[in-house]
């Protein structure tokens, strides 16, 4: 028998969250394995792709990284409308960013595809000393809202890969 070529399955994914919580940094860590300390903010939105292997599948993530600034809010539906997954990011050192994340989740649950897989991600886990949001409160909110939940650090890379593997497993019901 010849070798079988595995065709990648696509997952359209959108990142949402307040400006400066680390959305672009998470994507850059996942796609390029790198981190920049003084990253220029994303204007509008950026598109990147990354493949990853899960069980016998190759998943090609098509990632829309949106700008967090309020003036770009009206563009967001264009990106989440046909997304299969959303990563809603907050910064564990800023409680206000969790409130903003909750507002995004509400908007997604009202307006996005009803089957969308949503992951709530508390970023900047390397800044534990300045933590304002406990793991427990975020996890409890995620649980009652039916979201995947992870804390991660784009800076150290901790748990960044897991965000995408958890989503892939959930989208394809492999978990
Ligand atoms: P975005 O606006 O949500 O896309 O946020 P950025 O990715 O542009 O990051 C905003 C700022 O936070 C930048 O200065 C990043 O270097 C910094 N940053 C992002 N992720 C982390 C992290 O995990 N830890 C720390 N300490 N800083 C981070």
PDB file of C-alpha atoms and ligand atoms in Angstrom, residues 15-28 35-42 65-69 89 91 93-94 122-127 152-158 160, ligand 1:
ATOM      1  CA  UNK A  15      -9.079  36.209  18.676  1.00  0.00           C
ATOM      2  CA  UNK A  16     -11.007  38.820  20.645  1.00  0.00           C
ATOM      3  CA  UNK A  17     -10.284  40.832  23.766  1.00  0.00           C
ATOM      4  CA  UNK A  18      -9.283  44.221  25.088  1.00  0.00           C
ATOM      5  CA  UNK A  19      -6.270  45.981  23.538  1.00  0.00           C
ATOM      6  CA  UNK A  20      -2.888  44.953  24.971  1.00  0.00           C
ATOM      7  CA  UNK A  21      -4.018  41.725  26.681  1.00  0.00           C
ATOM      8  CA  UNK A  22      -1.625  39.829  24.393  1.00  0.00           C
ATOM      9  CA  UNK A  23      -3.751  38.487  21.514  1.00  0.00           C
ATOM     10  CA  UNK A  24      -1.086  39.093  18.857  1.00  0.00           C
ATOM     11  CA  UNK A  25       1.619  37.783  21.166  1.00  0.00           C
ATOM     12  CA  UNK A  26      -0.287  34.510  21.656  1.00  0.00           C
ATOM     13  CA  UNK A  27      -0.617  34.094  17.899  1.00  0.00           C
ATOM     14  CA  UNK A  28       3.063  34.931  17.285  1.00  0.00           C
ATOM     15  CA  UNK A  35       7.833  36.804  21.703  1.00  0.00           C
ATOM     16  CA  UNK A  36       8.419  40.555  21.305  1.00  0.00           C
ATOM     17  CA  UNK A  37       8.518  42.739  24.388  1.00  0.00           C
ATOM     18  CA  UNK A  38       7.299  45.949  22.784  1.00  0.00           C
ATOM     19  CA  UNK A  39       4.983  44.777  20.087  1.00  0.00           C
ATOM     20  CA  UNK A  40       3.324  47.336  17.817  1.00  0.00           C
ATOM     21  CA  UNK A  41      -0.467  47.169  18.257  1.00  0.00           C
ATOM     22  CA  UNK A  42      -2.487  45.410  15.567  1.00  0.00           C
ATOM     23  CA  UNK A  65      -6.233  38.388  15.163  1.00  0.00           C
ATOM     24  CA  UNK A  66      -8.444  41.434  15.716  1.00  0.00           C
ATOM     25  CA  UNK A  67      -7.473  44.811  17.129  1.00  0.00           C
ATOM     26  CA  UNK A  68      -8.844  45.369  20.614  1.00  0.00           C
ATOM     27  CA  UNK A  69      -9.445  49.083  20.254  1.00  0.00           C
ATOM     28  CA  UNK A  89      -8.307  36.804  25.928  1.00  0.00           C
ATOM     29  CA  UNK A  91      -4.898  39.819  31.145  1.00  0.00           C
ATOM     30  CA  UNK A  93      -3.215  41.442  35.962  1.00  0.00           C
ATOM     31  CA  UNK A  94      -6.224  43.571  34.854  1.00  0.00           C
ATOM     32  CA  UNK A 122      -6.087  34.446  30.964  1.00  0.00           C
ATOM     33  CA  UNK A 123      -2.781  35.654  29.521  1.00  0.00           C
ATOM     34  CA  UNK A 124       0.402  37.018  31.187  1.00  0.00           C
ATOM     35  CA  UNK A 125       0.614  34.120  33.620  1.00  0.00           C
ATOM     36  CA  UNK A 126       4.303  35.037  34.064  1.00  0.00           C
ATOM     37  CA  UNK A 127       3.111  38.156  35.946  1.00  0.00           C
ATOM     38  CA  UNK A 152      -1.194  31.020  29.580  1.00  0.00           C
ATOM     39  CA  UNK A 153       1.840  33.178  28.943  1.00  0.00           C
ATOM     40  CA  UNK A 154       2.777  34.305  25.456  1.00  0.00           C
ATOM     41  CA  UNK A 155       6.058  35.471  26.990  1.00  0.00           C
ATOM     42  CA  UNK A 156       7.206  32.093  28.366  1.00  0.00           C
ATOM     43  CA  UNK A 157       5.088  30.035  25.980  1.00  0.00           C
ATOM     44  CA  UNK A 158       3.388  28.236  28.892  1.00  0.00           C
ATOM     45  CA  UNK A 160      -0.045  28.443  24.464  1.00  0.00           C
TER      46      UNK A 160
HETATM   47  P1  LIG B   1      -2.949  42.722  21.823  1.00  0.00           P
HETATM   48  O1  LIG B   1      -3.241  44.180  21.641  1.00  0.00           O
HETATM   49  O2  LIG B   1      -4.012  42.066  22.654  1.00  0.00           O
HETATM   50  O3  LIG B   1      -2.711  41.992  20.542  1.00  0.00           O
HETATM   51  O4  LIG B   1      -1.624  42.620  22.722  1.00  0.00           O
HETATM   52  P2  LIG B   1      -0.109  42.459  22.250  1.00  0.00           P
HETATM   53  O5  LIG B   1       0.175  41.072  21.807  1.00  0.00           O
HETATM   54  O6  LIG B   1       0.243  43.571  21.318  1.00  0.00           O
HETATM   55  O7  LIG B   1       0.650  42.671  23.653  1.00  0.00           O
HETATM   56  C1  LIG B   1       0.515  43.879  24.393  1.00  0.00           C
HETATM   57  C2  LIG B   1       1.720  44.033  25.302  1.00  0.00           C
HETATM   58  O8  LIG B   1       1.736  43.014  26.285  1.00  0.00           O
HETATM   59  C3  LIG B   1       3.067  43.933  24.549  1.00  0.00           C
HETATM   60  O9  LIG B   1       3.982  44.828  25.122  1.00  0.00           O
HETATM   61  C4  LIG B   1       3.493  42.485  24.814  1.00  0.00           C
HETATM   62  O10 LIG B   1       4.893  42.332  24.757  1.00  0.00           O
HETATM   63  C5  LIG B   1       2.953  42.257  26.231  1.00  0.00           C
HETATM   64  N1  LIG B   1       2.601  40.830  26.460  1.00  0.00           N
HETATM   65  C6  LIG B   1       1.857  40.033  25.681  1.00  0.00           C
HETATM   66  N2  LIG B   1       1.752  38.805  26.209  1.00  0.00           N
HETATM   67  C7  LIG B   1       2.462  38.828  27.374  1.00  0.00           C
HETATM   68  C8  LIG B   1       2.731  37.841  28.386  1.00  0.00           C
HETATM   69  O11 LIG B   1       2.307  36.687  28.344  1.00  0.00           O
HETATM   70  N3  LIG B   1       3.493  38.267  29.441  1.00  0.00           N
HETATM   71  C9  LIG B   1       3.979  39.540  29.537  1.00  0.00           C
HETATM   72  N4  LIG B   1       4.718  39.825  30.605  1.00  0.00           N
HETATM   73  N5  LIG B   1       3.736  40.479  28.607  1.00  0.00           N
HETATM   74  C10 LIG B   1       2.990  40.125  27.539  1.00  0.00           C
END
